[in-house]
PDB file of C-alpha atoms in Angstrom:
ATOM      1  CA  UNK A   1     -11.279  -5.988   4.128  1.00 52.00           C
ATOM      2  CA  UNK A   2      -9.947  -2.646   3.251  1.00 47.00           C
ATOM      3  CA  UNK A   3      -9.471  -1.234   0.019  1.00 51.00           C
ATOM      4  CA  UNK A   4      -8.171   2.530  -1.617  1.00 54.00           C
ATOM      5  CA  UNK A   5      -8.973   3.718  -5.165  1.00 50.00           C
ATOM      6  CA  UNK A   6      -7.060   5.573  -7.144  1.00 47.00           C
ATOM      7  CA  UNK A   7      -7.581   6.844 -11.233  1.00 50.00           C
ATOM      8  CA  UNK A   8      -4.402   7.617 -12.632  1.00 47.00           C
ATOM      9  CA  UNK A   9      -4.029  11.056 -13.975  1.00 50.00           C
ATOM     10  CA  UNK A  10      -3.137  12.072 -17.858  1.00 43.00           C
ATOM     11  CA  UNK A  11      -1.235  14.901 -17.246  1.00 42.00           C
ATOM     12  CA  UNK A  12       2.029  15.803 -19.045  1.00 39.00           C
ATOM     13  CA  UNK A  13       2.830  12.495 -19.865  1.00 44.00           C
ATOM     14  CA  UNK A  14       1.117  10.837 -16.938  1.00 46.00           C
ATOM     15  CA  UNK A  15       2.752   9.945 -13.893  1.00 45.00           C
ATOM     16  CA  UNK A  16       5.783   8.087 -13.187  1.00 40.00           C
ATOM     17  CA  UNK A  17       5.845   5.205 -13.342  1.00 44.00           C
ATOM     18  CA  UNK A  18       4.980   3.262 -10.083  1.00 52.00           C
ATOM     19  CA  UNK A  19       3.635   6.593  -9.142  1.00 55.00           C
ATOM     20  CA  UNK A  20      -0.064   5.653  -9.891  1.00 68.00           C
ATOM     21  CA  UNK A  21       0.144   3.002  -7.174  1.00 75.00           C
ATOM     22  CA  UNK A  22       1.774   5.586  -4.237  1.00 80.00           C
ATOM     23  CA  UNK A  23      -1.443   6.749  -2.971  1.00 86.00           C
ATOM     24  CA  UNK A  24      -4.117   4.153  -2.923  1.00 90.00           C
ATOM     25  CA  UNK A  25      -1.008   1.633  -1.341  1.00 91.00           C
ATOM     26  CA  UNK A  26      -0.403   3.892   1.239  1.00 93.00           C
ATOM     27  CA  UNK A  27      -4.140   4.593   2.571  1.00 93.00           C
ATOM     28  CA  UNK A  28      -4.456   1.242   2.243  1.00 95.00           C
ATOM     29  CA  UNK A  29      -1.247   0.313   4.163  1.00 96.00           C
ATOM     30  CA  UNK A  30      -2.323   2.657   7.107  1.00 96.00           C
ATOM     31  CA  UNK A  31      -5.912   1.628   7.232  1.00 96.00           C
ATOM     32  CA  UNK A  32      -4.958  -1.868   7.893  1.00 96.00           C
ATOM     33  CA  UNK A  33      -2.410  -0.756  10.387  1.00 97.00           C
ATOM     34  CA  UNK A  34      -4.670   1.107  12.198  1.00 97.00           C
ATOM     35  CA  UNK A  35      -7.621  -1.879  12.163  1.00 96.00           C
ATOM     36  CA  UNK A  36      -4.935  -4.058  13.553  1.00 96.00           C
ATOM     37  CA  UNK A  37      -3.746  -1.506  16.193  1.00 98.00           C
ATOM     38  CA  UNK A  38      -0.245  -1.096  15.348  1.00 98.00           C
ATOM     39  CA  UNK A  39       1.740   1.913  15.628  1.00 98.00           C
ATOM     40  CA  UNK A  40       4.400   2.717  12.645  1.00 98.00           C
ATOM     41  CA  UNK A  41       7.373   2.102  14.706  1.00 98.00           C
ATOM     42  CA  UNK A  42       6.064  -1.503  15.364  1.00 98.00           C
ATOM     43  CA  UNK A  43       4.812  -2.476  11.968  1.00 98.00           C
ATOM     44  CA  UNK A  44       7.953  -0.879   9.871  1.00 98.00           C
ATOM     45  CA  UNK A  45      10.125  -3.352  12.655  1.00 98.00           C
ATOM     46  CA  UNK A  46       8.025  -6.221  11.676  1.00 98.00           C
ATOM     47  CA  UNK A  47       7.997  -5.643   7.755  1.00 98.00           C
ATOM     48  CA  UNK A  48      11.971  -5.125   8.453  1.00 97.00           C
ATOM     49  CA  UNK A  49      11.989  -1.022   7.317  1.00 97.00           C
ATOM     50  CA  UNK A  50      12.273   1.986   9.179  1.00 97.00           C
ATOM     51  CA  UNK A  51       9.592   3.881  10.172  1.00 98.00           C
ATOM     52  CA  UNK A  52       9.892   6.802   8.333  1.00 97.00           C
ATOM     53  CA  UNK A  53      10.260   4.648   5.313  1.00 96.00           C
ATOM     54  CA  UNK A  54       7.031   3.682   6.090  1.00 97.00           C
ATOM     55  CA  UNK A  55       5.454   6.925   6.430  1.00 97.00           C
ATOM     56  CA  UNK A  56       6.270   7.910   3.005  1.00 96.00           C
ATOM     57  CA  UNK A  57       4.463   4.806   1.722  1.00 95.00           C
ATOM     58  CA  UNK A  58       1.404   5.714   3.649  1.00 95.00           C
ATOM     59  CA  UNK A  59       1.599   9.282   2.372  1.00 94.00           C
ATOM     60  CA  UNK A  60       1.655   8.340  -0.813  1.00 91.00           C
ATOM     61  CA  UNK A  61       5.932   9.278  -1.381  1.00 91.00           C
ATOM     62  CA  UNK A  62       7.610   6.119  -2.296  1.00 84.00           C
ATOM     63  CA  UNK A  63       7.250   2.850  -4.843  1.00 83.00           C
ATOM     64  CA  UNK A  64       7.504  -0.040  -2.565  1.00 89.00           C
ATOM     65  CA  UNK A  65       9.257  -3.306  -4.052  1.00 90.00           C
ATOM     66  CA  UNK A  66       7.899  -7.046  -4.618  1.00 92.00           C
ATOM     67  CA  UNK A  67       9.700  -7.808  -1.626  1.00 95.00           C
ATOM     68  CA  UNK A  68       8.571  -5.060   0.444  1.00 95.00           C
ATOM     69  CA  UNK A  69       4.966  -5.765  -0.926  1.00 94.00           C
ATOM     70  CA  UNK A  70       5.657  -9.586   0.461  1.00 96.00           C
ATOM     71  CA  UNK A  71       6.528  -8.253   3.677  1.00 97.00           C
ATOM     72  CA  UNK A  72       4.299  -5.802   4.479  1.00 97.00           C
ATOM     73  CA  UNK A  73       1.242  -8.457   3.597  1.00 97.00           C
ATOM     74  CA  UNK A  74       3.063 -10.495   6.176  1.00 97.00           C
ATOM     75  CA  UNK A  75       3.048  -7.976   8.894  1.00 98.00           C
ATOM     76  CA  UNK A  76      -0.116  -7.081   8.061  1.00 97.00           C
ATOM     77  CA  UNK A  77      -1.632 -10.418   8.379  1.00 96.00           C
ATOM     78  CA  UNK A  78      -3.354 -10.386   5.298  1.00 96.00           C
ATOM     79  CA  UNK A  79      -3.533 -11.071   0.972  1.00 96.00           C
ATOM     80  CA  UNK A  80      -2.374  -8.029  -1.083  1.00 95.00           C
ATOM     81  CA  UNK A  81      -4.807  -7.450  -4.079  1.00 93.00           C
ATOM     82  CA  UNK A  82      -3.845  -4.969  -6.177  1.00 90.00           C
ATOM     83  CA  UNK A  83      -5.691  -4.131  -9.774  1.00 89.00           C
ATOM     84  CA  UNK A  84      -5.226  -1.760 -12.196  1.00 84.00           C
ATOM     85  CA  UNK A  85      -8.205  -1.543 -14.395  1.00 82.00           C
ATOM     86  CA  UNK A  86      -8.152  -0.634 -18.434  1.00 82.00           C
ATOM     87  CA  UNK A  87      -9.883   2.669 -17.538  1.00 78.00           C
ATOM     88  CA  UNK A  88      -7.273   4.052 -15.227  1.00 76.00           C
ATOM     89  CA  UNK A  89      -8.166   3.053 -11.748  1.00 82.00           C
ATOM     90  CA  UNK A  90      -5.876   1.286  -9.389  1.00 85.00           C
ATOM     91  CA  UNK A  91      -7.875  -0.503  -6.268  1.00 87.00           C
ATOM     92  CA  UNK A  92      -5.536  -1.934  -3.293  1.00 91.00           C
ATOM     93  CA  UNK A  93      -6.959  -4.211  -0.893  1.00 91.00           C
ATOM     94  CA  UNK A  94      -5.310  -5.953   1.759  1.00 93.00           C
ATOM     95  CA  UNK A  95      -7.694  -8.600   3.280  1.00 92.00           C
ATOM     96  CA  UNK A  96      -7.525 -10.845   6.277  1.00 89.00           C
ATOM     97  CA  UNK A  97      -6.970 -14.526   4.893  1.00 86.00           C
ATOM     98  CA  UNK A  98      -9.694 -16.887   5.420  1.00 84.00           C
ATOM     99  CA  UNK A  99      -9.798 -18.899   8.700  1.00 80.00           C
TER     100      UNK A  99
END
């Protein structure tokens, strides 16, 4: 199981929204890849993007969609958890499914 934390700022009116979920998505997006062994190129074929699409999502630049969100837990063999907590902080896992 792999997971990324993030606490969403307060600054000037926060962040934008979807913004809060950018960077704990994409370490936890590229953690995953990397535990499975797969390069960019061959995980943004299989969750049907294009790679560099798929490097802004691990580098936190980029809201990805319900669909993409779908796909990407496909690829990735594994659930998406995502929760955002009352206090701020936003915690992404992607876990293997049980056998």
């Amino acid at each position: 199981m792999l997971a990324a934390t993030h606490r969403r700022g307060a600054g000037a009116g926060g962040p934008v929204p979807g913004e809060w979920l950018g960077r704990p998505f994409g370490v936890a997006v590229r953690a995953r890849r990397l535990e499975l062994g797969l390069t960019q190129e061959r995980l943004a074929a299989q969750a049907g993007m294009s790679q560099g699409a798929l490097s802004r999502l691990e580098h936190g630049r980029g809201v990805p969609t319900l669909p993409l969100l779908e796909r990407l837990a496909a690829a990735l063999s594994s659930n998406l958890l995502i929760s955002l907590s009352p206090h701020g902080a936003v915690h992404v896992v992607f876990k293997a499914p049980p056998r």
